[in-house]
Short mmCIF file of C-alpha atoms in Angstrom, two decimals:
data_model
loop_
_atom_site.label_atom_id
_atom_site.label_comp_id
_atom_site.label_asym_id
_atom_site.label_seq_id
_atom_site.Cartn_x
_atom_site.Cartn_y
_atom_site.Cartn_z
CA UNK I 19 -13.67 -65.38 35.69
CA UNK I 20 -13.30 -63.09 39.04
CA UNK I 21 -16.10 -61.07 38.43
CA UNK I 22 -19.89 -61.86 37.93
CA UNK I 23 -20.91 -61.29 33.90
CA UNK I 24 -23.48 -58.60 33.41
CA UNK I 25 -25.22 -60.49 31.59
CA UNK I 26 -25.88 -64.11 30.72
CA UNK I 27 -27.79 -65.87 27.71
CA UNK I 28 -28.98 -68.58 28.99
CA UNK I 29 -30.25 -72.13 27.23
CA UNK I 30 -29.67 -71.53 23.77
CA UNK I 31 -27.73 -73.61 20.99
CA UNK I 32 -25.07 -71.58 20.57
CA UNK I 33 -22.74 -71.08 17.41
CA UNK I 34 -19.51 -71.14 18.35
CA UNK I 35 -16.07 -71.15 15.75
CA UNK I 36 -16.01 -75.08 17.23
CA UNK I 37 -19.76 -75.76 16.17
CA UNK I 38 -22.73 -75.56 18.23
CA UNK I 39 -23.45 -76.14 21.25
CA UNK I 40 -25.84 -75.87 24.32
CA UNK I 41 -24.47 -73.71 27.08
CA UNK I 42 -25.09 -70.13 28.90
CA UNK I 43 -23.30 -66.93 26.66
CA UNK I 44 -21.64 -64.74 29.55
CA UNK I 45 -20.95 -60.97 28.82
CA UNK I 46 -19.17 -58.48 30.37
CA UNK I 47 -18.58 -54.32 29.62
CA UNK I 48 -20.12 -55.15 25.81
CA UNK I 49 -17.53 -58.10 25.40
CA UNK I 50 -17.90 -61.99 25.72
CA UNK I 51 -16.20 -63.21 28.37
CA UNK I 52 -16.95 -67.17 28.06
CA UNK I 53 -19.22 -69.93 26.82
CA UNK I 54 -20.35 -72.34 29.65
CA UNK I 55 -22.30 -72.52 32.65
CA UNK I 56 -23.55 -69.12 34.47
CA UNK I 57 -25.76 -69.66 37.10
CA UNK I 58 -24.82 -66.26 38.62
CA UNK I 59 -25.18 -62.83 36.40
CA UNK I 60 -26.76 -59.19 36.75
CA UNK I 61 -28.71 -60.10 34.01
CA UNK I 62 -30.33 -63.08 32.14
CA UNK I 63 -31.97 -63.57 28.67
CA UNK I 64 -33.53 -67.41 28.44
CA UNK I 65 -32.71 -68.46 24.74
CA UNK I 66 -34.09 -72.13 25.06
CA UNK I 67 -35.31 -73.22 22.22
CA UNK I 68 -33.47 -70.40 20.21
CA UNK I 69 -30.08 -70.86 17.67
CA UNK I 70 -27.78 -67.77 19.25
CA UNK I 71 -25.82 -66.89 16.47
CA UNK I 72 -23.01 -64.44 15.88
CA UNK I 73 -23.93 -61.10 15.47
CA UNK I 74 -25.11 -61.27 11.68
CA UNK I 75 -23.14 -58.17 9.59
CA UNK I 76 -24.66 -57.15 5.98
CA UNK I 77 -21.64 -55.21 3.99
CA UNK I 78 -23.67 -53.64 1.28
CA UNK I 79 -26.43 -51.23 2.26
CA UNK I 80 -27.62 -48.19 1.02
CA UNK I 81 -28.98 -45.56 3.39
CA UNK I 82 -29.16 -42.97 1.20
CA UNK I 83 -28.25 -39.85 3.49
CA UNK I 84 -27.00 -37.41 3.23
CA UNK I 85 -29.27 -35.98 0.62
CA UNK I 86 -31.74 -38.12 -0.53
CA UNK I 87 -33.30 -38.86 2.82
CA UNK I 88 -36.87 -39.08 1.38
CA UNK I 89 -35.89 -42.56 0.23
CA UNK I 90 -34.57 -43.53 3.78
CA UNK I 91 -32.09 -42.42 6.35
CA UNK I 92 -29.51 -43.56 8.98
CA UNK I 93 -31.74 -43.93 11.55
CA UNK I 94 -35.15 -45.47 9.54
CA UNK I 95 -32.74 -47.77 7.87
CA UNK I 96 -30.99 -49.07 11.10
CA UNK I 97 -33.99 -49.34 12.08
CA UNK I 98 -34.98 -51.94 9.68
CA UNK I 99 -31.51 -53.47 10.16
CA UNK I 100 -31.84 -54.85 13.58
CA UNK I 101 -35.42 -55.68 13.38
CA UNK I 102 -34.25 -58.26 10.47
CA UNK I 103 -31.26 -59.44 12.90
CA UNK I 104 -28.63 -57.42 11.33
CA UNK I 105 -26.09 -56.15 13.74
CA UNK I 106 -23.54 -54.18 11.65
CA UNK I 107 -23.73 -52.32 7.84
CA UNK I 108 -21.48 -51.37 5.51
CA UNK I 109 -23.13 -48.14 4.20
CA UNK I 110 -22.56 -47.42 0.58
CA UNK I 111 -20.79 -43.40 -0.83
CA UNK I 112 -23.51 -42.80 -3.46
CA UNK I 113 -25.10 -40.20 -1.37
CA UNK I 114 -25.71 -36.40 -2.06
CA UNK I 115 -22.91 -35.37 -2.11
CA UNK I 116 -21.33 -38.59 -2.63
CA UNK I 117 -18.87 -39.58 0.62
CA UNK I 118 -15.62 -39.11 -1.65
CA UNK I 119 -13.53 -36.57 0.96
CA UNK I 120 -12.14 -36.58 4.09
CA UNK I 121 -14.85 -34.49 4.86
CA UNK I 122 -17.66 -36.30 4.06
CA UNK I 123 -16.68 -39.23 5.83
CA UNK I 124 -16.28 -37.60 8.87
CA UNK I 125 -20.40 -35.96 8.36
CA UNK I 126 -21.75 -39.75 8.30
CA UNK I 127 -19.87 -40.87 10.80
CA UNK I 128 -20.90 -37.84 13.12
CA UNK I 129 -24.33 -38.34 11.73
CA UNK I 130 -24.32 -42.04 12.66
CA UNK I 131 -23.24 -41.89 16.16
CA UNK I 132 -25.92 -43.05 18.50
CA UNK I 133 -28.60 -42.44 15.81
CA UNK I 134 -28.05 -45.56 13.85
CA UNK I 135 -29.59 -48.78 15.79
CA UNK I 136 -26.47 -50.68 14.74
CA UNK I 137 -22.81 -50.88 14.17
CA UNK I 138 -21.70 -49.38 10.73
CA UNK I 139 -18.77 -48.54 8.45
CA UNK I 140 -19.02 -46.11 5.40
CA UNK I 141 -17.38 -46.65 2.22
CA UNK I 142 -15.02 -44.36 0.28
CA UNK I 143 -16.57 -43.86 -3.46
CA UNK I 144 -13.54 -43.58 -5.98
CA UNK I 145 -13.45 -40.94 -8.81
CA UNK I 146 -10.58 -40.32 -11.13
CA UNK I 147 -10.10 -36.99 -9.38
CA UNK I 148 -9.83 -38.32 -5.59
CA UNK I 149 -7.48 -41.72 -6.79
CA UNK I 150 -4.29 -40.17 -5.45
CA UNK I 151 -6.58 -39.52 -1.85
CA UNK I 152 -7.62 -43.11 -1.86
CA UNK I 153 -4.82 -44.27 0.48
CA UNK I 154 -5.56 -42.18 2.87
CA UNK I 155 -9.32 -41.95 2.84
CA UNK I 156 -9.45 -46.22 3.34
CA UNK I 157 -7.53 -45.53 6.74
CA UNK I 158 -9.96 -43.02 8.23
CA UNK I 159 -11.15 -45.44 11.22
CA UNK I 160 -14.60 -45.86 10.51
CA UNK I 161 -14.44 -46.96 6.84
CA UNK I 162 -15.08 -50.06 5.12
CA UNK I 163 -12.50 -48.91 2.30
CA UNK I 164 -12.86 -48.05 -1.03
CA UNK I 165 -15.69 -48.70 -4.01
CA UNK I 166 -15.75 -48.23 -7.20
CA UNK I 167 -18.72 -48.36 -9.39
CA UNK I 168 -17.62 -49.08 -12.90
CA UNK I 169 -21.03 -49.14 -14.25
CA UNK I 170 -23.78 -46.31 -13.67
CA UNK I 171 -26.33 -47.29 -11.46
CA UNK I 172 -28.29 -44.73 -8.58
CA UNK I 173 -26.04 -41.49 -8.52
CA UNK I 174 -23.50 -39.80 -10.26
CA UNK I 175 -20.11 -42.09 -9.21
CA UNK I 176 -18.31 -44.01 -12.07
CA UNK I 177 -14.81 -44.83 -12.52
CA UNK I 178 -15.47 -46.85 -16.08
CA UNK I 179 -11.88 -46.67 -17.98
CA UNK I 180 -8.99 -48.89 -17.40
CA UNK I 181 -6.31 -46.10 -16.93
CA UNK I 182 -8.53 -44.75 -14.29
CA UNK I 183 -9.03 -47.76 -12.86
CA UNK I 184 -5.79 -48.66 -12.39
CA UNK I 185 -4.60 -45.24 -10.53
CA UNK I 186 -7.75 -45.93 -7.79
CA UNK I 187 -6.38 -49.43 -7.60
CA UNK I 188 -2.19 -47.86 -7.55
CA UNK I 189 -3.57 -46.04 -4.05
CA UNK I 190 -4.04 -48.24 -0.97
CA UNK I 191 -4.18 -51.52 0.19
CA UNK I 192 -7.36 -52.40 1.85
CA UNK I 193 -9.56 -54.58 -0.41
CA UNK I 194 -11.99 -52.39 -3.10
CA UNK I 195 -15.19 -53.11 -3.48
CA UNK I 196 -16.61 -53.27 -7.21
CA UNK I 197 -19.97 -53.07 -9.09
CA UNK I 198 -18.68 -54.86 -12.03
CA UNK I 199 -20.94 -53.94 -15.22
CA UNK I 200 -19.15 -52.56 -18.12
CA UNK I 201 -20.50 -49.20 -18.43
CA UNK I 202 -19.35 -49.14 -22.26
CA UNK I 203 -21.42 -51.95 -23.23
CA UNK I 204 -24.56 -50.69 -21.55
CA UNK I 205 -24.74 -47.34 -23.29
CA UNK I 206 -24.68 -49.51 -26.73
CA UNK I 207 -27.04 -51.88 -25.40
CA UNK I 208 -29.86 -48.99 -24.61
CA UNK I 209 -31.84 -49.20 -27.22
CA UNK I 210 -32.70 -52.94 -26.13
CA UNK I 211 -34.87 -51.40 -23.55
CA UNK I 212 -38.64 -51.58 -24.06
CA UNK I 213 -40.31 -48.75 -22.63
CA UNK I 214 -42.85 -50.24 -20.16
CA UNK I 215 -41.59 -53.43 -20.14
CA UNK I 216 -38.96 -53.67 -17.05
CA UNK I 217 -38.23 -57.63 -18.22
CA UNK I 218 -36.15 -55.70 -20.93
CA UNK I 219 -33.97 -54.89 -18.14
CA UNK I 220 -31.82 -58.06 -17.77
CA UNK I 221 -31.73 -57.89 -21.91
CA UNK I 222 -29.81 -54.56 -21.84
CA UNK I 223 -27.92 -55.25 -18.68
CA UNK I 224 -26.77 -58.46 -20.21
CA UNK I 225 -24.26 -61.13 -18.40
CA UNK I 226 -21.93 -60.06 -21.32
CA UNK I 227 -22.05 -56.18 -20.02
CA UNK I 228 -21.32 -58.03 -16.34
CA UNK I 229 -18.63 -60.44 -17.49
CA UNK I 230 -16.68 -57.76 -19.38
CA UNK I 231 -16.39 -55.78 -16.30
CA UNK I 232 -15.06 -58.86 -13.64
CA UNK I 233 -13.03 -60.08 -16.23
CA UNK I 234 -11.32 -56.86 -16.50
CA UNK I 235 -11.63 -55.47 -13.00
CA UNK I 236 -9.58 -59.02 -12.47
CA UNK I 237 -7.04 -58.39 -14.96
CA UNK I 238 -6.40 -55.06 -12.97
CA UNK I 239 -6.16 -56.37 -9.64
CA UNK I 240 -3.83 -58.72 -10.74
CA UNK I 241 -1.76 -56.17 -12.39
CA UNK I 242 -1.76 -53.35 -9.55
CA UNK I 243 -1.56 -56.72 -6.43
CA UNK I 244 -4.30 -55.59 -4.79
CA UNK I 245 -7.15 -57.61 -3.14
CA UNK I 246 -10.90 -56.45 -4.47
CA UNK I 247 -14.27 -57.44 -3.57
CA UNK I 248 -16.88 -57.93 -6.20
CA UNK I 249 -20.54 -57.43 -5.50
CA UNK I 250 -23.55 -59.14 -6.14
CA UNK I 251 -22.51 -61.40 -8.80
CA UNK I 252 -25.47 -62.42 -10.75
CA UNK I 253 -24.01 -64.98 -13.58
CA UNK I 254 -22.86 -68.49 -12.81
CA UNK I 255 -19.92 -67.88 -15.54
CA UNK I 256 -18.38 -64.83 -13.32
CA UNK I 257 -18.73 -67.46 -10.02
CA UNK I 258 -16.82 -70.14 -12.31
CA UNK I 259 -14.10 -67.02 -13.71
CA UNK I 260 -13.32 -65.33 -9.59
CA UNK I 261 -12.99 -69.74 -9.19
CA UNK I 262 -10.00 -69.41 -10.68
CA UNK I 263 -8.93 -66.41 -8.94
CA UNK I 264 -8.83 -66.59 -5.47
CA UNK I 265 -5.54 -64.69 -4.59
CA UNK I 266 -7.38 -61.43 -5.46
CA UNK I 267 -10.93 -61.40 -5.49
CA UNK I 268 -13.44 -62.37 -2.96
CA UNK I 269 -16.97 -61.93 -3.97
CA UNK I 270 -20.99 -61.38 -2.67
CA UNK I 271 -24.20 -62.98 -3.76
CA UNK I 272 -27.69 -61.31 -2.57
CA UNK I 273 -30.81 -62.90 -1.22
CA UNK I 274 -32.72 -61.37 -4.38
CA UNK I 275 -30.47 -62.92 -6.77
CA UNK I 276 -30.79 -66.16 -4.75
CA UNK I 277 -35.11 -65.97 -4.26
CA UNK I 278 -36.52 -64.19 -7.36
CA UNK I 279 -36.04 -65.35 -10.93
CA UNK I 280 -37.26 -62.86 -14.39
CA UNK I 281 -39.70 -65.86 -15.64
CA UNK I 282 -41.47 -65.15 -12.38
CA UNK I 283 -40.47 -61.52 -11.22
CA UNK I 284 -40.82 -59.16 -13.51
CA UNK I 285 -44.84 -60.36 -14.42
CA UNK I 286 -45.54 -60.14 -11.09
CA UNK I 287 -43.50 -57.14 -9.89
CA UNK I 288 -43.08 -54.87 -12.48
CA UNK I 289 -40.52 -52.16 -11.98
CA UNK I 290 -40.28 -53.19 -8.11
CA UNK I 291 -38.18 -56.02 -9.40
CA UNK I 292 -35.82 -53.92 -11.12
CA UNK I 293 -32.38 -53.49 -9.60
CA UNK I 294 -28.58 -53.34 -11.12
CA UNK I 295 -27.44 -55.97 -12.00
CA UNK I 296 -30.58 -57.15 -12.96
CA UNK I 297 -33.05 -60.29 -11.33
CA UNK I 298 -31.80 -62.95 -13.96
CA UNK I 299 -33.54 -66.17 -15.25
CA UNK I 300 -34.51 -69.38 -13.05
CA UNK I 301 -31.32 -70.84 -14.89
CA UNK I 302 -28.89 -68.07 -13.62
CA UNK I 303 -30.77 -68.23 -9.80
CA UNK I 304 -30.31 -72.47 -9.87
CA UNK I 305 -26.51 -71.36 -11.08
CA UNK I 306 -25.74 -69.02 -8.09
CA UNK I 307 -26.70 -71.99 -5.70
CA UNK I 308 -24.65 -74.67 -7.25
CA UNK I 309 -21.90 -72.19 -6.74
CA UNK I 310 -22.71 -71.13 -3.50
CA UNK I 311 -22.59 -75.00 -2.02
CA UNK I 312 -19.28 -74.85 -4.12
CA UNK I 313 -18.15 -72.51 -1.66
CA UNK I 314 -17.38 -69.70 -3.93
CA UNK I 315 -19.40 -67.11 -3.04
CA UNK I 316 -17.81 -65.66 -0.03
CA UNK I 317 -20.43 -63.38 1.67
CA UNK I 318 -23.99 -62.40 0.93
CA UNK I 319 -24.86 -58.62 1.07
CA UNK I 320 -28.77 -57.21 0.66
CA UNK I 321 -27.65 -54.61 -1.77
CA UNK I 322 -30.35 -52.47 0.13
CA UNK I 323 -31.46 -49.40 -2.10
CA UNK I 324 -34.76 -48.24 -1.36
CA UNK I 325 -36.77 -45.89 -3.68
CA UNK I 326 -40.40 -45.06 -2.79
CA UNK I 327 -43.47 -46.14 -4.19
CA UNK I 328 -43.94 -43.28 -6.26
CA UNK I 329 -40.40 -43.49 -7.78
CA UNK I 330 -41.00 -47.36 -8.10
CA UNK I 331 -44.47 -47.11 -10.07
CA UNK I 332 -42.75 -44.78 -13.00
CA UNK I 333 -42.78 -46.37 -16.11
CA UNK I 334 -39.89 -48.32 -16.98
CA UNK I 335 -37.33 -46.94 -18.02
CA UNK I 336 -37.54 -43.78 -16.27
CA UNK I 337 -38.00 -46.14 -12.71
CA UNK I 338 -35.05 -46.25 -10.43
CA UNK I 339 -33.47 -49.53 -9.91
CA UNK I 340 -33.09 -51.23 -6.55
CA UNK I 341 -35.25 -52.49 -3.69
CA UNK I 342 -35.03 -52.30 -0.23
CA UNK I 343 -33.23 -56.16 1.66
CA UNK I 344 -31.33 -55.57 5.16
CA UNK I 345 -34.87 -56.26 7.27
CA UNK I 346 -35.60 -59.72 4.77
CA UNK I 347 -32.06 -60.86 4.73
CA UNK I 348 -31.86 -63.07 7.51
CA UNK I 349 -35.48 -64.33 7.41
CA UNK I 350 -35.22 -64.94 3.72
CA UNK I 351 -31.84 -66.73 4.05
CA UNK I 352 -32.90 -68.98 7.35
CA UNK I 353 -35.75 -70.21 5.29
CA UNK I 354 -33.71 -71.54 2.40
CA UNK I 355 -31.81 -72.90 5.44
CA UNK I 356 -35.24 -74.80 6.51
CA UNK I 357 -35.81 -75.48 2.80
CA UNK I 358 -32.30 -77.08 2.39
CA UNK I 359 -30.50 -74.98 0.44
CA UNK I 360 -27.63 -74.39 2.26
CA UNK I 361 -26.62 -74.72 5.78
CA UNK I 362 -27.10 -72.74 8.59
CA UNK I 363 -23.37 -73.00 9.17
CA UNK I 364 -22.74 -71.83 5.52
CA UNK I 365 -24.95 -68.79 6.38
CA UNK I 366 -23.17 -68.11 9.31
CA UNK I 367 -19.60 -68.34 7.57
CA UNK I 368 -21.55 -65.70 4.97
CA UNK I 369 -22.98 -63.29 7.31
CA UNK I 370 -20.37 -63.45 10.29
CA UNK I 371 -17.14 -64.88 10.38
CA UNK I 372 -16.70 -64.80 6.81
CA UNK I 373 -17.76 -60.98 6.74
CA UNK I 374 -15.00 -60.63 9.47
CA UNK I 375 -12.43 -62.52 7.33
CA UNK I 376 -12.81 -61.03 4.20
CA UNK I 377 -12.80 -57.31 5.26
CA UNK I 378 -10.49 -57.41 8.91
CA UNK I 379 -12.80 -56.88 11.17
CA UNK I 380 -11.80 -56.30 14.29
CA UNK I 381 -13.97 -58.05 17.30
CA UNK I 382 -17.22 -58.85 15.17
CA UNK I 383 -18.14 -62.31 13.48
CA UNK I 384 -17.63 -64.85 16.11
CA UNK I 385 -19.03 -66.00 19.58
CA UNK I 386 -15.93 -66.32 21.39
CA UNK I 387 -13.99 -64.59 24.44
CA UNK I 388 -12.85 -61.41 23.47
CA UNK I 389 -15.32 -60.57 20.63
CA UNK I 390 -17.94 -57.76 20.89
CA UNK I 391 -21.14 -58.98 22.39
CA UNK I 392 -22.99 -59.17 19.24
CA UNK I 393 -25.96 -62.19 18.66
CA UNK I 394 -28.41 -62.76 16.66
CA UNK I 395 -31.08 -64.93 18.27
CA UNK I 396 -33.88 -67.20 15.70
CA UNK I 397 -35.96 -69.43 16.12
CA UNK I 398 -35.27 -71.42 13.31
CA UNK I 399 -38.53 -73.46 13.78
CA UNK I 400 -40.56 -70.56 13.70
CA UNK I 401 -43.19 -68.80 10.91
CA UNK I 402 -43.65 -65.85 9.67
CA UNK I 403 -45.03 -63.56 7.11
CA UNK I 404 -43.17 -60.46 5.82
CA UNK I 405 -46.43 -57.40 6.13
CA UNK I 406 -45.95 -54.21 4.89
CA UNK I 407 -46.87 -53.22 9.25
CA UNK I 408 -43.11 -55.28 10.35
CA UNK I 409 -41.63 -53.09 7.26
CA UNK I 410 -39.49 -49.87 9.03
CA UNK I 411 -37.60 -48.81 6.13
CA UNK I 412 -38.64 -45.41 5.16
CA UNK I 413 -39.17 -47.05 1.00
CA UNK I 414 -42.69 -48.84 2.84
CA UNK I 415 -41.94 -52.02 0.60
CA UNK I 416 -40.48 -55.19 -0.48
CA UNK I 417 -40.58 -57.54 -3.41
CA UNK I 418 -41.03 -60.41 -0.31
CA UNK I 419 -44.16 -58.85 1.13
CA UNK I 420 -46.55 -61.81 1.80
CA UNK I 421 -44.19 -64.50 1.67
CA UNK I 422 -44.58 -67.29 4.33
CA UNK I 423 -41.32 -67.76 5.88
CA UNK I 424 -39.64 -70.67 8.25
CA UNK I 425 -37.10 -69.49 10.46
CA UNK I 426 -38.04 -66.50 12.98
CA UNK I 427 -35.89 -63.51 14.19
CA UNK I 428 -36.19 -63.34 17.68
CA UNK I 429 -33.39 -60.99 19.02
CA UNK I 430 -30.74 -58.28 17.73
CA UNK I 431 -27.93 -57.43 20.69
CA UNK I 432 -25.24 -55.66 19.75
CA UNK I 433 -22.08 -55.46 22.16
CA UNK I 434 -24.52 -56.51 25.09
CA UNK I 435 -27.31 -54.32 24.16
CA UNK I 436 -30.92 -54.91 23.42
CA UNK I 437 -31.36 -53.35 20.33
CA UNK I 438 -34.42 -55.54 19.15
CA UNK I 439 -36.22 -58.63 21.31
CA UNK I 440 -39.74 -60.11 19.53
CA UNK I 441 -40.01 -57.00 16.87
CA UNK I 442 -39.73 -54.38 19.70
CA UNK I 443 -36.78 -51.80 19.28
CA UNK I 444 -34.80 -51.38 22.34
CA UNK I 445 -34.68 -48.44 24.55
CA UNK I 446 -32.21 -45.76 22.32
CA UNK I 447 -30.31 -46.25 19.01
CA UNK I 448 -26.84 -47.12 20.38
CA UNK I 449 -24.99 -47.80 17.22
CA UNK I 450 -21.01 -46.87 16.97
CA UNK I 451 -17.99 -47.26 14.34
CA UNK I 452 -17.22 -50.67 13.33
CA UNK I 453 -12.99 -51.43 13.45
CA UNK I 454 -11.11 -52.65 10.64
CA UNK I 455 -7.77 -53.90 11.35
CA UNK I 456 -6.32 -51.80 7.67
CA UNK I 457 -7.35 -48.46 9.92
CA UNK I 458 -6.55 -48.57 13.58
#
């Protein structure tokens, strides 16, 4: 190295794609420049005692502007983001209007720009009318691709019938993200809802209405050769079905589906348990994990949708599904690390590198020379105890408030930025346009 780095962590155990290690993190211009030994730097950050981990990336949050910015916006939401570690989103096109144009992509990503604490990416939402768009739209730089919703959930997109399908699938190549519920079985399952009773919710919602939907969406990927994405799987029998197909699909787990079970949830919770698809049984949560330390599940998204209180405490059905995740994430998933669920090099590979992997990101998801600057720094020996005061989303809740946690964010830098150090927001929100190597 000729020059001096900027900036030097110092002390830390530091993640690296060789395993971890204790050495100095030297950065230079927003980019790593070399694990080692710094003595000399323009800047220092002691991390003894901490885990410096890649920059942790959740690809599946929901932000909710334009439009419905009384549930939450860019800036509350990125907010939340880095003070739970995150470093990067994927933002999700179920917005008012829904992100479905050329347009509209452009708006969020002007929108974003320096307002949004962290890096970010905005999906495409497919309709039948845009399909012959789609190729395009997934190369805007800036975009996480396409997703389809083939079940109705928050907001009016829904691409439910095979022939439609298959044209959004015809147009592009980037890998499509799915909510996989069968929208045909749901609208004959809705008279197994029991009004006031949001434990009904799994019973109309069914694995059957979920398994329909990845087993077809499969068939169709197969057909058309084109890589998809499904999200938050919820069913052990989907995990054991996208098993067997590995050429085309890639899939997500969330930390609610992994933490919260019905027998326990919905007594306690209520409506502020209901999301789509639904909080299972302790049998489908104990499922998800065997498949997890199977290695199936490839990353795990929060599925962030915030509603407020006041939306959240109408009586069920007429309550909106979803809670808000991307601040509990991390903390959540380090303490099933401490608990010995997984490992935290399996969380890593699900929150960084294999984030990077599945979608082509460019310069995110590893410590190593070259990348962008991006760490996440815990202390996994740490405790703490989610409080509606650490909360920033704009929704003022969580499902996880008053749980005792081990394992501690400490730090959120983003290409050599202080964006968050001990649950204090930097100077200014300097978030920009994540790269995808499908749209450079």
């Amino acid at each position: 190295m000729t020059q001096s780095p900027e900036l030097v962590l110092t002390g830390g155990t530091v993640h690296t794609p060789s395993g971890a290690v204790q050495a100095d993190v030297a950065v230079r211009d927003g980019k790593i420049v070399g694990v080692g030994f710094y003595p000399d730097a323009g800047r220092k950050i002691d991390c003894a005692g901490l885990d410096v981990l890649p920059g942790v990336i959740d690809s599946q949050v929901h932000f909710r502007e334009p439009g419905l910015e009384h549930k939450e916006d860019l800036e509350t939401g990125s907010r939340a983001a880095v003070m739970g570690g995150i470093t990067a989103v994927f933002e999700m096109p179920n917005t008012n209007p829904n992100t479905d144009s050329v347009m509209r992509v452009h708006d969020k990503l002007e929108r974003a720009h320096h307002r949004m604490w962290c890096d970010h990416a905005f999906y495409v939402g497919a309709t039948a009318e845009n399909a012959p768009e789609l190729g395009a739209l997934e190369r805007i730089p800036g975009t996480a691709g396409v997703k389809i919703f083939m079940g109705a959930s928050t907001g009016s997109l829904l691409v439910a019938e095979d022939k439609e399908l298959a044209r959004v699938l015809a147009n592009g190549h980037r890998r499509v993200a799915i909510h996989a519920e069968d929208e045909e079985r749901m609208n004959s399952r809705k008279g197994e809802r029991v009004s006031g009773d949001p434990s009904s919710h799994p019973v109309w919602r069914d694995d059957e209405s979920a398994m329909l939907a990845t087993r077809r969406i499969l068939k169709l990927a197969r057909e058309a050769r084109r890589p998809i994405h499904i999200l938050h799987v919820t069913t052990p029998a989907e995990l054991a079905v996208i098993s067997q197909h590995r050429d085309v699909a890639t899939c997500e787990v969330t930390p609610q589906h992994l933490t919260l079970a019905a027998e326990d949830a919905y007594p306690r919770l209520g409506s502020y348990a209901q999301m789509n698809p639904p909080i299972r049984s302790e049998a489908h949560r104990a499922g998800l994990w065997e498949w997890l330390r199977a290695g199936v599940p490839d990353v795990i998204g929060s599925d962030h949708a915030p509603h407020t209180i006041e939306e959240k405490s109408k009586e069920y059905p007429d309550s909106p599904s979803g809670m808000p995740g991307v601040q509990t994430l991390l903390p959540l998933m380090l303490d099933h690390v401490a608990k010995g669920h997984m490992t935290l090099e399996r969380l890593i590979d699900m929150t960084s590198s294999g984030v990077q992997r599945v979608f082509g990101l460019v310069g995110k998801g590893r410590i190593a020379a070259g990348y962008d600057a991006d760490f996440t720094i815990v202390d996994r020996k740490g405790h703490f105890t989610i409080t509606e005061d650490w909360l920033q989303s704009r929704a003022g809740w969580s499902p996880f408030t008053g749980m005792e946690l081990e394992g501690r964010v400490i730090g959120t830098i983003i290409r050599g930025h202080t964006a968050m150090w001990e649950a204090e927001l930097g100077e200014a929100a300097q978030g920009e346009a994540l790269r995808f190597a499908g749209c450079l």
